[in-house]
């Protein structure tokens, strides 16, 4: 199943997003100047909403099948990634050491995605009926709609933490995104 499938399940959605993340990594590496900055902004946004939704919906559901140790390891990786992504965001794509730090970040994110795809997602599919997996797609999309658009490492990785801190942070991020876009468009 792909993105065109009306009855897409949550694992297919996340696998599609992993492919989008890989494509954005390639775009950032291939670009420079404004194009690089814009591709990086897209990557930051996708990673922020993707991880928040996984933390709220997917990881709690995967605990039964994949086990606490697998989920805890993914949450630890996500915590580390948020910190690095926040640092890269603050550093900016024009910084002299951005590319080196970005390459290390890419390796860590792709390794994290591989762990999810090999350890967590198969167990989620094995232990969760197909109708619930399809319903979880809607839950992930809803979580992404109210998720922050930037990493906030201090917010934590728990589902409860995301539900409590996520909406106010998302509102702030989305306002900041709108003002930034307005300023870049020349209307400011």
mmCIF file of C-alpha atoms in Angstrom:
data_model
loop_
_atom_site.group_PDB
_atom_site.id
_atom_site.type_symbol
_atom_site.label_atom_id
_atom_site.label_comp_id
_atom_site.label_asym_id
_atom_site.label_seq_id
_atom_site.Cartn_x
_atom_site.Cartn_y
_atom_site.Cartn_z
ATOM 1 C CA UNK A 1 0.000 0.000 0.000
ATOM 2 C CA UNK A 2 1.174 3.537 -0.689
ATOM 3 C CA UNK A 3 -0.005 7.031 0.039
ATOM 4 C CA UNK A 4 -2.699 6.766 -2.632
ATOM 5 C CA UNK A 5 -4.434 3.940 -0.780
ATOM 6 C CA UNK A 6 -7.560 5.188 0.982
ATOM 7 C CA UNK A 7 -7.357 2.557 3.710
ATOM 8 C CA UNK A 8 -3.667 3.060 4.486
ATOM 9 C CA UNK A 9 -2.547 1.647 7.820
ATOM 10 C CA UNK A 10 -0.287 3.432 10.261
ATOM 11 C CA UNK A 11 2.795 1.371 9.404
ATOM 12 C CA UNK A 12 2.438 2.222 5.705
ATOM 13 C CA UNK A 13 2.028 5.897 6.607
ATOM 14 C CA UNK A 14 5.182 5.867 8.719
ATOM 15 C CA UNK A 15 7.157 3.981 6.063
ATOM 16 C CA UNK A 16 6.077 6.607 3.500
ATOM 17 C CA UNK A 17 7.223 9.341 5.874
ATOM 18 C CA UNK A 18 10.568 7.593 6.340
ATOM 19 C CA UNK A 19 11.005 7.767 2.550
ATOM 20 C CA UNK A 20 10.105 11.480 2.580
ATOM 21 C CA UNK A 21 12.675 12.039 5.336
ATOM 22 C CA UNK A 22 15.359 10.242 3.308
ATOM 23 C CA UNK A 23 14.504 12.366 0.259
ATOM 24 C CA UNK A 24 14.747 15.576 2.308
ATOM 25 C CA UNK A 25 18.141 14.523 3.661
ATOM 26 C CA UNK A 26 19.300 14.118 0.053
ATOM 27 C CA UNK A 27 17.855 17.514 -0.909
ATOM 28 C CA UNK A 28 19.642 19.268 1.963
ATOM 29 C CA UNK A 29 22.953 17.634 1.045
ATOM 30 C CA UNK A 30 22.600 18.499 -2.654
ATOM 31 C CA UNK A 31 21.546 22.120 -2.201
ATOM 32 C CA UNK A 32 23.166 25.323 -1.069
ATOM 33 C CA UNK A 33 22.072 28.790 -0.026
ATOM 34 C CA UNK A 34 18.321 29.426 0.202
ATOM 35 C CA UNK A 35 17.434 26.057 -1.323
ATOM 36 C CA UNK A 36 19.435 24.262 1.368
ATOM 37 C CA UNK A 37 17.861 26.340 4.130
ATOM 38 C CA UNK A 38 14.351 25.693 2.761
ATOM 39 C CA UNK A 39 14.935 21.934 2.421
ATOM 40 C CA UNK A 40 16.323 21.842 5.954
ATOM 41 C CA UNK A 41 13.254 23.701 7.273
ATOM 42 C CA UNK A 42 11.020 21.114 5.597
ATOM 43 C CA UNK A 43 13.068 18.310 7.149
ATOM 44 C CA UNK A 44 12.927 19.899 10.603
ATOM 45 C CA UNK A 45 9.157 20.261 10.365
ATOM 46 C CA UNK A 46 8.588 16.703 9.122
ATOM 47 C CA UNK A 47 10.858 15.171 11.753
ATOM 48 C CA UNK A 48 9.259 17.206 14.552
ATOM 49 C CA UNK A 49 5.671 16.265 13.721
ATOM 50 C CA UNK A 50 6.581 12.666 12.799
ATOM 51 C CA UNK A 51 8.375 11.971 16.072
ATOM 52 C CA UNK A 52 5.714 13.684 18.188
ATOM 53 C CA UNK A 53 3.000 11.544 16.587
ATOM 54 C CA UNK A 54 5.036 8.368 17.024
ATOM 55 C CA UNK A 55 5.567 9.193 20.693
ATOM 56 C CA UNK A 56 1.846 9.800 21.250
ATOM 57 C CA UNK A 57 0.314 7.018 19.164
ATOM 58 C CA UNK A 58 2.738 4.422 17.824
ATOM 59 C CA UNK A 59 5.209 3.709 20.613
ATOM 60 C CA UNK A 60 2.517 3.190 23.286
ATOM 61 C CA UNK A 61 0.699 0.758 20.968
ATOM 62 C CA UNK A 62 3.934 -1.075 20.104
ATOM 63 C CA UNK A 63 4.922 -1.759 23.717
ATOM 64 C CA UNK A 64 2.897 -4.971 23.979
ATOM 65 C CA UNK A 65 4.365 -6.628 20.910
ATOM 66 C CA UNK A 66 7.822 -5.110 20.560
ATOM 67 C CA UNK A 67 8.469 -4.853 24.281
ATOM 68 C CA UNK A 68 9.429 -2.088 26.658
ATOM 69 C CA UNK A 69 13.153 -2.333 25.870
ATOM 70 C CA UNK A 70 12.625 -1.777 22.128
ATOM 71 C CA UNK A 71 10.298 1.182 22.685
ATOM 72 C CA UNK A 72 12.583 2.681 25.343
ATOM 73 C CA UNK A 73 15.529 2.471 22.942
ATOM 74 C CA UNK A 74 13.528 4.259 20.205
ATOM 75 C CA UNK A 75 12.493 6.984 22.667
ATOM 76 C CA UNK A 76 16.120 7.446 23.721
ATOM 77 C CA UNK A 77 17.174 7.778 20.074
ATOM 78 C CA UNK A 78 14.400 10.322 19.507
ATOM 79 C CA UNK A 79 15.500 12.319 22.545
ATOM 80 C CA UNK A 80 19.063 12.446 21.242
ATOM 81 C CA UNK A 81 17.834 13.386 17.760
ATOM 82 C CA UNK A 82 15.720 16.255 19.103
ATOM 83 C CA UNK A 83 18.744 17.727 20.844
ATOM 84 C CA UNK A 84 20.949 17.468 17.750
ATOM 85 C CA UNK A 85 18.225 18.759 15.436
ATOM 86 C CA UNK A 86 17.611 21.706 17.741
ATOM 87 C CA UNK A 87 21.346 22.456 17.740
ATOM 88 C CA UNK A 88 21.505 22.198 13.932
ATOM 89 C CA UNK A 89 18.480 24.470 13.615
ATOM 90 C CA UNK A 90 20.122 27.063 15.876
ATOM 91 C CA UNK A 91 23.446 26.675 14.039
ATOM 92 C CA UNK A 92 21.975 27.291 10.592
ATOM 93 C CA UNK A 93 22.774 25.726 7.243
ATOM 94 C CA UNK A 94 25.443 28.333 6.429
ATOM 95 C CA UNK A 95 27.612 27.485 9.446
ATOM 96 C CA UNK A 96 31.040 26.044 8.577
ATOM 97 C CA UNK A 97 30.506 22.790 10.495
ATOM 98 C CA UNK A 98 26.841 22.297 9.553
ATOM 99 C CA UNK A 99 27.530 19.690 6.845
ATOM 100 C CA UNK A 100 29.708 17.496 9.076
ATOM 101 C CA UNK A 101 27.231 17.632 11.949
ATOM 102 C CA UNK A 102 24.316 17.128 9.558
ATOM 103 C CA UNK A 103 25.933 13.986 8.086
ATOM 104 C CA UNK A 104 26.298 12.456 11.559
ATOM 105 C CA UNK A 105 22.690 13.389 12.330
ATOM 106 C CA UNK A 106 21.510 11.775 9.093
ATOM 107 C CA UNK A 107 23.276 8.515 9.967
ATOM 108 C CA UNK A 108 21.639 8.465 13.410
ATOM 109 C CA UNK A 109 18.153 9.205 12.049
ATOM 110 C CA UNK A 110 18.415 6.580 9.327
ATOM 111 C CA UNK A 111 19.646 4.025 11.848
ATOM 112 C CA UNK A 112 16.702 4.944 14.106
ATOM 113 C CA UNK A 113 14.274 4.482 11.187
ATOM 114 C CA UNK A 114 15.835 1.099 10.388
ATOM 115 C CA UNK A 115 15.375 -0.006 14.018
ATOM 116 C CA UNK A 116 11.707 0.991 13.872
ATOM 117 C CA UNK A 117 11.218 -0.774 10.550
ATOM 118 C CA UNK A 118 12.941 -3.972 11.698
ATOM 119 C CA UNK A 119 12.039 -4.222 15.390
ATOM 120 C CA UNK A 120 8.954 -2.164 16.147
ATOM 121 C CA UNK A 121 6.736 -2.019 13.057
ATOM 122 C CA UNK A 122 6.651 -5.781 12.342
ATOM 123 C CA UNK A 123 5.611 -6.474 15.939
ATOM 124 C CA UNK A 124 3.001 -3.724 15.795
ATOM 125 C CA UNK A 125 1.533 -5.360 12.702
ATOM 126 C CA UNK A 126 1.721 -8.826 14.243
ATOM 127 C CA UNK A 127 -0.051 -7.851 17.472
ATOM 128 C CA UNK A 128 -2.563 -5.276 16.202
ATOM 129 C CA UNK A 129 -5.572 -6.033 14.037
ATOM 130 C CA UNK A 130 -5.767 -4.388 10.615
ATOM 131 C CA UNK A 131 -8.776 -2.203 11.468
ATOM 132 C CA UNK A 132 -6.972 -0.701 14.466
ATOM 133 C CA UNK A 133 -3.841 -0.085 12.377
ATOM 134 C CA UNK A 134 -6.023 1.853 9.909
ATOM 135 C CA UNK A 135 -7.642 3.829 12.742
ATOM 136 C CA UNK A 136 -4.191 4.632 14.112
ATOM 137 C CA UNK A 137 -3.439 6.392 10.806
ATOM 138 C CA UNK A 138 -6.092 8.959 11.684
ATOM 139 C CA UNK A 139 -4.714 9.302 15.199
ATOM 140 C CA UNK A 140 -1.202 9.914 13.856
ATOM 141 C CA UNK A 141 -2.474 12.521 11.396
ATOM 142 C CA UNK A 142 -4.418 14.263 14.171
ATOM 143 C CA UNK A 143 -1.347 14.250 16.432
ATOM 144 C CA UNK A 144 0.761 15.681 13.596
ATOM 145 C CA UNK A 145 -1.793 18.448 13.013
ATOM 146 C CA UNK A 146 -1.275 19.797 16.537
ATOM 147 C CA UNK A 147 2.392 18.877 16.960
ATOM 148 C CA UNK A 148 5.196 21.415 17.279
ATOM 149 C CA UNK A 149 6.998 22.135 14.015
ATOM 150 C CA UNK A 150 10.416 22.313 15.660
ATOM 151 C CA UNK A 151 12.190 20.033 18.102
ATOM 152 C CA UNK A 152 11.699 20.875 21.765
ATOM 153 C CA UNK A 153 14.085 18.561 23.634
ATOM 154 C CA UNK A 154 12.936 19.784 27.051
ATOM 155 C CA UNK A 155 9.370 18.608 26.337
ATOM 156 C CA UNK A 156 10.374 14.945 26.654
ATOM 157 C CA UNK A 157 9.313 11.891 24.678
ATOM 158 C CA UNK A 158 6.290 10.616 26.566
ATOM 159 C CA UNK A 159 2.786 10.501 25.128
ATOM 160 C CA UNK A 160 1.516 12.506 28.107
ATOM 161 C CA UNK A 161 4.286 15.080 27.776
ATOM 162 C CA UNK A 162 3.487 15.515 24.091
ATOM 163 C CA UNK A 163 -0.224 15.900 24.793
ATOM 164 C CA UNK A 164 0.373 18.517 27.485
ATOM 165 C CA UNK A 165 3.252 20.505 25.996
ATOM 166 C CA UNK A 166 2.681 19.824 22.313
ATOM 167 C CA UNK A 167 -0.327 22.063 21.551
ATOM 168 C CA UNK A 168 1.048 25.255 23.178
ATOM 169 C CA UNK A 169 4.466 24.666 21.583
ATOM 170 C CA UNK A 170 2.798 23.925 18.248
ATOM 171 C CA UNK A 171 0.815 27.158 18.417
ATOM 172 C CA UNK A 172 3.984 29.111 19.137
ATOM 173 C CA UNK A 173 5.911 27.313 16.379
ATOM 174 C CA UNK A 174 3.160 27.796 13.811
ATOM 175 C CA UNK A 175 2.856 31.501 14.653
ATOM 176 C CA UNK A 176 6.618 31.851 14.319
ATOM 177 C CA UNK A 177 6.500 29.953 10.998
ATOM 178 C CA UNK A 178 3.764 32.273 9.691
ATOM 179 C CA UNK A 179 5.622 35.434 10.707
ATOM 180 C CA UNK A 180 8.853 34.115 9.221
ATOM 181 C CA UNK A 181 7.114 33.216 5.946
ATOM 182 C CA UNK A 182 5.397 36.603 5.862
ATOM 183 C CA UNK A 183 8.734 38.357 6.382
ATOM 184 C CA UNK A 184 10.481 36.291 3.679
ATOM 185 C CA UNK A 185 7.681 37.013 1.206
ATOM 186 C CA UNK A 186 8.506 40.712 1.267
ATOM 187 C CA UNK A 187 5.283 41.804 2.899
ATOM 188 C CA UNK A 188 7.060 42.646 6.158
#
